[in-house]
Each structure stands twice: as structure tokens, then as C-alpha cells.
Coordinates of C-alpha atoms in Angstrom, one line a residue:
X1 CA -18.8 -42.2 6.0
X2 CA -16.8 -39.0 8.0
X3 CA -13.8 -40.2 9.1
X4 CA -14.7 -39.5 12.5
X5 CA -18.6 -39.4 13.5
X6 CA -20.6 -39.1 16.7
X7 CA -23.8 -40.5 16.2
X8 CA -26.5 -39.1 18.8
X9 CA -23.4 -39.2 21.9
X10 CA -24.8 -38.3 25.2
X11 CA -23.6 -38.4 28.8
X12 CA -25.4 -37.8 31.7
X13 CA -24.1 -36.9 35.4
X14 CA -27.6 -38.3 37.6
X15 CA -30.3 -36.1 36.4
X16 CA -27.7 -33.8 34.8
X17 CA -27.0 -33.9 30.9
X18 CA -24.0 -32.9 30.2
X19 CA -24.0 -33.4 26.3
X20 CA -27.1 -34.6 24.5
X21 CA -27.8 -36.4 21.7
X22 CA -25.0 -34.9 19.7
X23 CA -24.3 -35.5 15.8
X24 CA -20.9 -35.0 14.0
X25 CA -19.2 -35.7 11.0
X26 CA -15.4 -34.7 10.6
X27 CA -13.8 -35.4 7.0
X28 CA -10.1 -36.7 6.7
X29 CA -7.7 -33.6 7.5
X30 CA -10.2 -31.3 8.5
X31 CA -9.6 -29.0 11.5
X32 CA -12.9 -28.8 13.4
X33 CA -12.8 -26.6 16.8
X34 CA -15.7 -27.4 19.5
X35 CA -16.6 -23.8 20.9
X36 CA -18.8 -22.4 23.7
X37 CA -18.9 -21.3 27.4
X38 CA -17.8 -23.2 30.1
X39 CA -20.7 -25.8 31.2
X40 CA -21.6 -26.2 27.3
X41 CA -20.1 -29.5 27.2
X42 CA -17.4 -29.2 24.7
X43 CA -14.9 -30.5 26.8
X44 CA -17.3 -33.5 27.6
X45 CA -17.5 -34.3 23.9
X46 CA -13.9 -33.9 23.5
X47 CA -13.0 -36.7 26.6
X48 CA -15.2 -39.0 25.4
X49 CA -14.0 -39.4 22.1
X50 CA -10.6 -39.7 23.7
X51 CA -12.3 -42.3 25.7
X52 CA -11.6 -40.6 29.7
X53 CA -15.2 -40.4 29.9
X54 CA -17.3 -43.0 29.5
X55 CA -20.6 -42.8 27.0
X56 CA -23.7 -42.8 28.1
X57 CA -25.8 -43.2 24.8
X58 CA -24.7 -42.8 21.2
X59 CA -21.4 -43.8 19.1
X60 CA -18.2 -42.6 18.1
X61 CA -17.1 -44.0 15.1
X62 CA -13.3 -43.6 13.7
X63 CA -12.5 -44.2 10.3
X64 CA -15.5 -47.1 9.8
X65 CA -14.2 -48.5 13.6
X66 CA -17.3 -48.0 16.5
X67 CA -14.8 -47.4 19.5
X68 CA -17.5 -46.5 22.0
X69 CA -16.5 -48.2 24.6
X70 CA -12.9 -49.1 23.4
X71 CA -10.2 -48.1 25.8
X72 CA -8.1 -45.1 25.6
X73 CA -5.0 -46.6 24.9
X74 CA -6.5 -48.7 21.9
X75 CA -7.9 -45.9 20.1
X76 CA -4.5 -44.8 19.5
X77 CA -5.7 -40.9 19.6
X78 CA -3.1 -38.1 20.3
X79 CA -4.2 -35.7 22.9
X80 CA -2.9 -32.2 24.5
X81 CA -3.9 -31.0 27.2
X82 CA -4.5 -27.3 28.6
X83 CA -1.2 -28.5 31.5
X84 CA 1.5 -29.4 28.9
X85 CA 1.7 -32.7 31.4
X86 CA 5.0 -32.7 30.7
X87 CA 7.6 -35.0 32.5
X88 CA 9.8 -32.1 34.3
X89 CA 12.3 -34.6 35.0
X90 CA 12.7 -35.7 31.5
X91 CA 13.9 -33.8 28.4
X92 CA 12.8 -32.7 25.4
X93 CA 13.8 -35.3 22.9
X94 CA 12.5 -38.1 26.0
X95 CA 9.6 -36.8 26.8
X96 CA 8.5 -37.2 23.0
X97 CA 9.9 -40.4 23.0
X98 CA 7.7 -41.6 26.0
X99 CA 4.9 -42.9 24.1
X100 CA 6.8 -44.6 21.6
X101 CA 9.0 -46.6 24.3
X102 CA 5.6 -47.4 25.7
X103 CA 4.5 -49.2 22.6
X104 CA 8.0 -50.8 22.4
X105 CA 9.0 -49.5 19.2
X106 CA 12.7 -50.2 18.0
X107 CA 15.0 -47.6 19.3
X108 CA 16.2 -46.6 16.1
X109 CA 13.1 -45.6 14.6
X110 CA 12.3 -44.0 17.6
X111 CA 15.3 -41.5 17.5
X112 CA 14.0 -41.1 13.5
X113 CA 10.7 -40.2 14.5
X114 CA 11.3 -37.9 17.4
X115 CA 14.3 -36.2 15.2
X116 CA 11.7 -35.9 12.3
X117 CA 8.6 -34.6 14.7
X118 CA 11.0 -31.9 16.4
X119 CA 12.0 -30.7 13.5
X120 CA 8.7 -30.4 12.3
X121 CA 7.7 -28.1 15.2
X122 CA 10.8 -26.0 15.3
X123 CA 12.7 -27.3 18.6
X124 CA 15.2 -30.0 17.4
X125 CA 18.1 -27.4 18.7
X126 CA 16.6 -27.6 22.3
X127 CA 16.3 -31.6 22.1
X128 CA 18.1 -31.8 25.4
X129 CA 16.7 -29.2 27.5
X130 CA 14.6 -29.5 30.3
X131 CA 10.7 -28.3 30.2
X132 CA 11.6 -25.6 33.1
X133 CA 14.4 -24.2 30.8
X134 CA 11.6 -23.6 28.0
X135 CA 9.1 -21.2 27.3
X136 CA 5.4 -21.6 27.5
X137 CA 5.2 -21.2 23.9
X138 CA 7.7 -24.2 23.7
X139 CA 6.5 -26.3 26.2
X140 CA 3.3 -26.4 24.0
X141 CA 5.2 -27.3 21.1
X142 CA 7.2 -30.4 23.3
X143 CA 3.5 -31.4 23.8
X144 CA 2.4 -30.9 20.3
X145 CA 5.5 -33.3 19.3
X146 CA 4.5 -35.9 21.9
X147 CA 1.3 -36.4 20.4
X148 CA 2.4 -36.4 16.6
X149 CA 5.1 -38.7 17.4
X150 CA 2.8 -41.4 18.0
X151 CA 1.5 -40.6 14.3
X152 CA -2.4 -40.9 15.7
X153 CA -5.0 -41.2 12.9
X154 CA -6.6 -38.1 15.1
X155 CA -5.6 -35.2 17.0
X156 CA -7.3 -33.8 20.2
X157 CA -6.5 -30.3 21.8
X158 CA -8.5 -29.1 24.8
X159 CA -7.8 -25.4 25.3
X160 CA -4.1 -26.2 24.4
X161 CA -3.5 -21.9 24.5
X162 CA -5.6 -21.2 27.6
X163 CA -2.3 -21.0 29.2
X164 CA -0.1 -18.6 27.5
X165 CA -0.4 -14.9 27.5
X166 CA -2.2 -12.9 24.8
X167 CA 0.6 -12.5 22.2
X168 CA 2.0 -15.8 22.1
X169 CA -1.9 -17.2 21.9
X170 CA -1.7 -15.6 18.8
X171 CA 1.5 -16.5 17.5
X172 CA 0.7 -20.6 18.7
X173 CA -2.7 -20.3 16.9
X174 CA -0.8 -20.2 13.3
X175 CA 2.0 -22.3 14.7
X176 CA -0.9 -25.3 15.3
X177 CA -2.4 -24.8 12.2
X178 CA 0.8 -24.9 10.1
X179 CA 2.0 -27.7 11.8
X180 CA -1.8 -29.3 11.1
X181 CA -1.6 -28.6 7.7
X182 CA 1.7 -30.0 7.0
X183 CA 0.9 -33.5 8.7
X184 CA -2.7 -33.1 7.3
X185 CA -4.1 -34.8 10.4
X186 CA -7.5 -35.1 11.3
X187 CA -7.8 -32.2 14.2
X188 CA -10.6 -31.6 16.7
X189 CA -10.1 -28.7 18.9
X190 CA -11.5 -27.2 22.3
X191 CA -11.5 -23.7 22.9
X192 CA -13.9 -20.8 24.6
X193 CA -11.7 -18.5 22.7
X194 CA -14.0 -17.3 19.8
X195 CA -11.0 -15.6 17.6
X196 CA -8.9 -18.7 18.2
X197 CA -12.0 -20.8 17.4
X198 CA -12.4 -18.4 14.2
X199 CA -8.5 -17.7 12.8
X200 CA -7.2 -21.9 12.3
X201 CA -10.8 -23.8 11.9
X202 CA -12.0 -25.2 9.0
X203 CA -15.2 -25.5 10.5
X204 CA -16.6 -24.3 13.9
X205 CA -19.3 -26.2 16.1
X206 CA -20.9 -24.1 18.5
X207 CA -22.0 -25.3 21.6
X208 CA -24.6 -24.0 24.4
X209 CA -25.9 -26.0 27.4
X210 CA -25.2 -29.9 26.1
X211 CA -26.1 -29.0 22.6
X212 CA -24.6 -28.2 19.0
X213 CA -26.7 -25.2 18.0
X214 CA -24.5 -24.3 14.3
X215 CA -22.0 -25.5 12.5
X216 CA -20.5 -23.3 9.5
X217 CA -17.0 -22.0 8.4
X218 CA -15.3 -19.5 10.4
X219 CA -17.0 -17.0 8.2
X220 CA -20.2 -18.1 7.7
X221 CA -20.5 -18.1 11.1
X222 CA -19.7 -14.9 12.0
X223 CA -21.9 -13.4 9.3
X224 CA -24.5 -15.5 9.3
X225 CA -25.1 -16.5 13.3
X226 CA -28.5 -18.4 13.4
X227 CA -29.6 -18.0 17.3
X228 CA -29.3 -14.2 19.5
X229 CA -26.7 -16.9 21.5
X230 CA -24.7 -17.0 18.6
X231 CA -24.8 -13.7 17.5
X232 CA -23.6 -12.5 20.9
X233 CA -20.7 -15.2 21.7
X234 CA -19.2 -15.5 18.0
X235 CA -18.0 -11.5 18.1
X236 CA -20.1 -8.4 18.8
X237 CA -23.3 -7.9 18.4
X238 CA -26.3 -4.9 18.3
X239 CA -29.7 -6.8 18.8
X240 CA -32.3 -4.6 16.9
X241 CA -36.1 -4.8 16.5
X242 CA -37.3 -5.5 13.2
X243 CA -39.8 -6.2 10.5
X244 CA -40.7 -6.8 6.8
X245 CA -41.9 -4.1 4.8
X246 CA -44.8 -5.4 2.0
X247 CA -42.4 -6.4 -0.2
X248 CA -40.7 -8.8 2.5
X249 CA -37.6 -6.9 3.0
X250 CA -36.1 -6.5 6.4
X251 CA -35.8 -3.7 8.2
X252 CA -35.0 -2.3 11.4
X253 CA -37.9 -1.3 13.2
X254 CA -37.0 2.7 15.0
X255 CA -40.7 2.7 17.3
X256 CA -38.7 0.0 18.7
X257 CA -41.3 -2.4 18.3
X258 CA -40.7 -5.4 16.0
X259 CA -41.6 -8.8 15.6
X260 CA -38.1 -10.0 14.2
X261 CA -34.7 -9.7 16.3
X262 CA -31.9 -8.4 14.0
X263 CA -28.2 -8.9 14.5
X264 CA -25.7 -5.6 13.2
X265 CA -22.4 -6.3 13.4
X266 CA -20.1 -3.1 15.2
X267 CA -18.0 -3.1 11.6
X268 CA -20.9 -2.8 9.7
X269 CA -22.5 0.5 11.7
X270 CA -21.1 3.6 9.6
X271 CA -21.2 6.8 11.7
X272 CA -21.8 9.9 9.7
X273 CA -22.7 13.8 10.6
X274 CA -25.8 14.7 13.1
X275 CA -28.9 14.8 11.4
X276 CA -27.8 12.1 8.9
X277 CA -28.3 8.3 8.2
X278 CA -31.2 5.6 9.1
X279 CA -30.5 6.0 13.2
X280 CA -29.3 9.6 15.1
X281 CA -27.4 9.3 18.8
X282 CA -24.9 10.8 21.3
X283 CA -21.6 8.9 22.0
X284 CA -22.2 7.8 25.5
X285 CA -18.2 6.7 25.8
X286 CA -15.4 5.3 23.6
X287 CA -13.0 2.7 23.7
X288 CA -9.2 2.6 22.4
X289 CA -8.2 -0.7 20.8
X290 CA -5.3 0.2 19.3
X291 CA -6.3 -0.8 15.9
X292 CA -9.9 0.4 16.7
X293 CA -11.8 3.1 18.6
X294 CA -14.9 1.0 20.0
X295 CA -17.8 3.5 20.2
X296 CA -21.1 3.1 22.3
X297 CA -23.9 5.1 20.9
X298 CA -27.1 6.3 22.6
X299 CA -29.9 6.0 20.2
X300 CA -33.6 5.8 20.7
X301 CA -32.8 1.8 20.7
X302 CA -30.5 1.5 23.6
X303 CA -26.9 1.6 23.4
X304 CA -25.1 0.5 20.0
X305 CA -21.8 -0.5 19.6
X306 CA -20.0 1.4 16.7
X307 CA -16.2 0.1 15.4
X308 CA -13.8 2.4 13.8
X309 CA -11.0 1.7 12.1
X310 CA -8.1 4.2 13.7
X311 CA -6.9 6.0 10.4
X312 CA -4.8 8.9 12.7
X313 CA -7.8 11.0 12.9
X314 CA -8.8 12.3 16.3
X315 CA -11.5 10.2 17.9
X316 CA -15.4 11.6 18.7
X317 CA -15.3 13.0 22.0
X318 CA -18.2 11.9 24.5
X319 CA -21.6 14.3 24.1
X320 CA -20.9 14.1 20.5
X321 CA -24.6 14.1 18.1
X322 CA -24.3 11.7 15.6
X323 CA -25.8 9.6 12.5
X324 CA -25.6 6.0 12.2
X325 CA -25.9 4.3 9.0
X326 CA -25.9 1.2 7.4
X327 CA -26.6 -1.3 4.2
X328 CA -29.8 -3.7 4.7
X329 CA -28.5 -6.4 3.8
X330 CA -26.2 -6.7 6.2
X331 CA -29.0 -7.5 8.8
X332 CA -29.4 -10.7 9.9
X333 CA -32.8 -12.5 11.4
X334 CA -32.5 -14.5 14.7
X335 CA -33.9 -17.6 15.8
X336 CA -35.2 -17.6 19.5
X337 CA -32.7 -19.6 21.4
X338 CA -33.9 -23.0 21.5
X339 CA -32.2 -23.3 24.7
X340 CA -31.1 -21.4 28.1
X341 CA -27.6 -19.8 28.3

């Protein structure tokens, strides 16, 4: 059995289901992130495996233990929240120590463990500051070492980076999944945040309207999306119209009639001279990325989104005819959505 499994877990609100008959199985040490739009009910899951909301059908299972209806307390779970939820009034090195002197553990292993967890997170040198004189970046990590402290047989985060700006998302995203990797503790993780979702997982579980609709590696999941929902969320996408040839290969269909939808990734789009490639168009406006000129392409199929990598070249201009190109097999059928957005 998973070390941690959910076992058809619903909850309703009235006539409202929030999350429906959900199954999941996360192995010992994995990192598994829970990602979707708000309303999809990945929040949902997450609180009622922490236990703050209560269960309307199914299980939760932990390491062979059904603690369904088990208070939050017992479980014994380590949870971060998007607010830090940090005690101002307290310091570092206490506020990690609060859940320890709450379960009454000696006070020397206590100094032994929050020395050891601080350490461990790179802010044993600001043990005896204050959460106002720290960074957001830090203040995460005082919040990170709270819930490790406690050494919890699982991790929750619930959209722990929503609050820091862009650069330091990026820079706590590794920072989490060192720090997970050298504990090796079971991790499951909320996010909306697709590249966040994508850059630390082991294993991504999509979400849309109360239901788990894929769950793959952080690659597989990008290059093999299952649903147009998918497809669309999990990076960018151009929906084309397609069809099988008599030998059964797919192709895109240019009358723009087809009775397959096909997902192109922007990266995989290759724009060459006017007259040239599978596809011709006009760039209808472009995009600097830094890294990347983003390109939208008129074409006799609607607007496509063309990536670039910026080598130092100038860009196209706007008005500019050109060919659009690309290798079959990097199509991808879609499934009809099974359910609404």
C-alpha cells in the first residue's frame, strides 16, 4: 500500500461538490504537487487530509492508518500555509520551537532539534530575530522549519510561494525541493502555479472542477496532456484540426475541418521563409521575453503561437509573410474534456 492514499474522498458544500470521488496513491518520499484553477478543489483535498475539513465520503489512509476522521492534532501532519502564520511576537528559534513545547518535549532536545532544522534551511545565524526583521523569502523558511521540526511522517504546503515576488518564487522553488530531498519526507503540494507545479514535482495531479483529470511526471505531462484543459493550463498551447491519413498517421487538417483536436506546442512550431513549410502566415504581433520572442502568427487556422529562442538576431517585424513548420510526431490527440472549466 502508498504511504499515503485517498480512496474515492469527496466533500460536498449542500448541493455543491467540491471534490469528488477522488483516488490517490503517494509513495514514501515522493513529492506530489496538486495543480489547477481556483474552484478545482485542490485546496479542498489538501485540508482534508490535514484534517480542517471534514470528509464527506471516502478515506485517507496514512502509512496503513485510516485517519478519516482523526483529529488534526493526531495525525501529526506538518503544514505551511500561503500566511507564514507566524508568531510576530516570537523569534525565530521560538517560533520553531512552538510545536515541540506543545507536545512537551524535553527542552534539551528541543534546542537540538530546532538548532539541527535551522541549519538545515539556512537561518541558524538569524535564530533570534524577529519575523518583521526577515525577508519574505525567510519568513517562508521560519515556516518551513516549524513544520520539519515536528519531524511529521508528511508534509503539506498550500501555495506556500503565492506570496513572494517572481524572483524569489523561483529561487524558494529549489530551496523546498533541496530541503525535501535531504529530509526525504513524504511532500504533497498546492499550487495554481504550473512552472512551480512542473520544476520540484515528482509527479503532478491535475485538477479541474472537483476532479483529478491526469496524473504523469512533470514531463510527461507537458508533452503528453490528455484533455484540451490540459493542454491549455499545463503551458501553451495551438489547438489544430486534424485527421488520420489511410495509414493512420495524424495530421493536421489545413481545410480546417477535422475530426481530431491536436495540441502543438509554441517550441515545437519552426518558422522558416514565405512560401515554405506545412502552414504559411503573417506575424500579427510579437512579444519580448527576454529569453524568447513570443510570436502570434495569422494562418488560415486562426492565430498560432510561435516561440523563438532570442540568439541576438533582430526579431520579425509585424506584416512579416512567413512559413511554419513542424515534425508530426510532435502532435498530440485530445480527449474532449470530460468536464466543464
Amino acid at each position: 500500500m502508498a504511504f499515503v492514499q485517498l480512496e474515492k474522498l469527496g466533500k460536498r458544500y449542500g448541493e455543491i461538490d467540491a471534490v469528488v470521488a477522488t483516488d490517490l496513491s503517494v509513495e514514501k518520499g515522493e513529492f506530489v504537487s496538486l495543480l489547477g484553477p481556483s474552484g478545482c478543489g485542490k485546496t479542498t483535498t489538501l485540508q482534508m487530509i490535514a484534517g480542517f475539513v471534514d470528509v464527506t465520503s471516502g478515506r485517507i489512509v496514512l502509512d496503513g492508518r485510516d485517519i478519516t476522521h482523526a483529529k488534526p492534532a493526531s495525525r501529526g501532519l506538518g503544514v505551511v500555509f500561503q500566511s507564514y502564520a507566524l508568531f510576530p511576537h516570537m523569534t525565530v528559534k521560538d517560533n520553531v520551537a512552538f510545536g515541540l513545547r506543545m507536545r512537551k518535549v524535553p527542552s534539551a532536545e528541543i534546542q537540538q532539534r530546532v538548532d539541527r532544522v535551522l541549519k538545515l534551511v539556512r537561518l541558524h545565524q538569524h535564530a533570534e530575530r524577529y519575523p518583521r526583521e526577515l525577508s519574505g523569502g525567510q519568513r517562508q523558511r521560519v515556516a518551513l522549519a516549524r513544520a520539519l521540526v515536528i519531524q511529521p511522517p508528511v508534509l503539506l504546503l498550500d501555495e506556500p510561494l503565492s506570496n513572494l515576488d517572481a524572483n524569489l518564487r523561483e529561487e524558494m522553488q529549489f530551496e523546498i525541493r533541496r530541503i525535501q530531498r535531504e529530509v526525504g519526507i513524504t511532500t504533497l503540494m498546492v499550487t495554481h502555479d504550473q512552472s512551480e507545479a512542473l520544476s520540484i514535482s515528482d509527479r503532478v495531479v491535475v485538477m479541474q472542477a472537483g476532479r483529478i483529470t491526469q496524473i504523469d511526471a512533470p514531463y510527461t505531462l507537458y508533452e503528453h496532456p490528455r484533455t484540451e484543459f490540459i493542454s491549455g493550463f499545463v503551458g501553451k498551447a495551438n489547438l489544430l484540426p486534424g485527421e488520420r491519413d489511410n495509414s493512420g498517421v495524424v495530421q493536421v487538417c489545413n481545410r480546417g475541418e477535422g475530426d481530431l483536436t491536436l495540441s502543438l506546442r509554441p517550441e515545437k512550431i519552426d518558422l522558416r521563409d514565405a512560401g515554405q513549410g506545412r502552414l504559411q502566415g503573417k506575424i500579427a504581433s510579437r512579444f519580448f521575453l527576454g529569453s524568447q520572442w513570443l510570436y502570434s502568427v495569422a494562418t488560415a487556422l486562426g492565430e498560432l503561437c510561435v516561440v523563438r529562442r532570442n540568439d541576438g538576431s533582430a526579431p520579425l517585424s509585424e506584416g512579416t509573410a512567413v512559413g511554419l513548420d513542424w515534425d508530426a510526431a510532435l502532435l498530440r490527440v485530445l480527449t474532449v474534456d470530460e468536464v466543464s472549466a
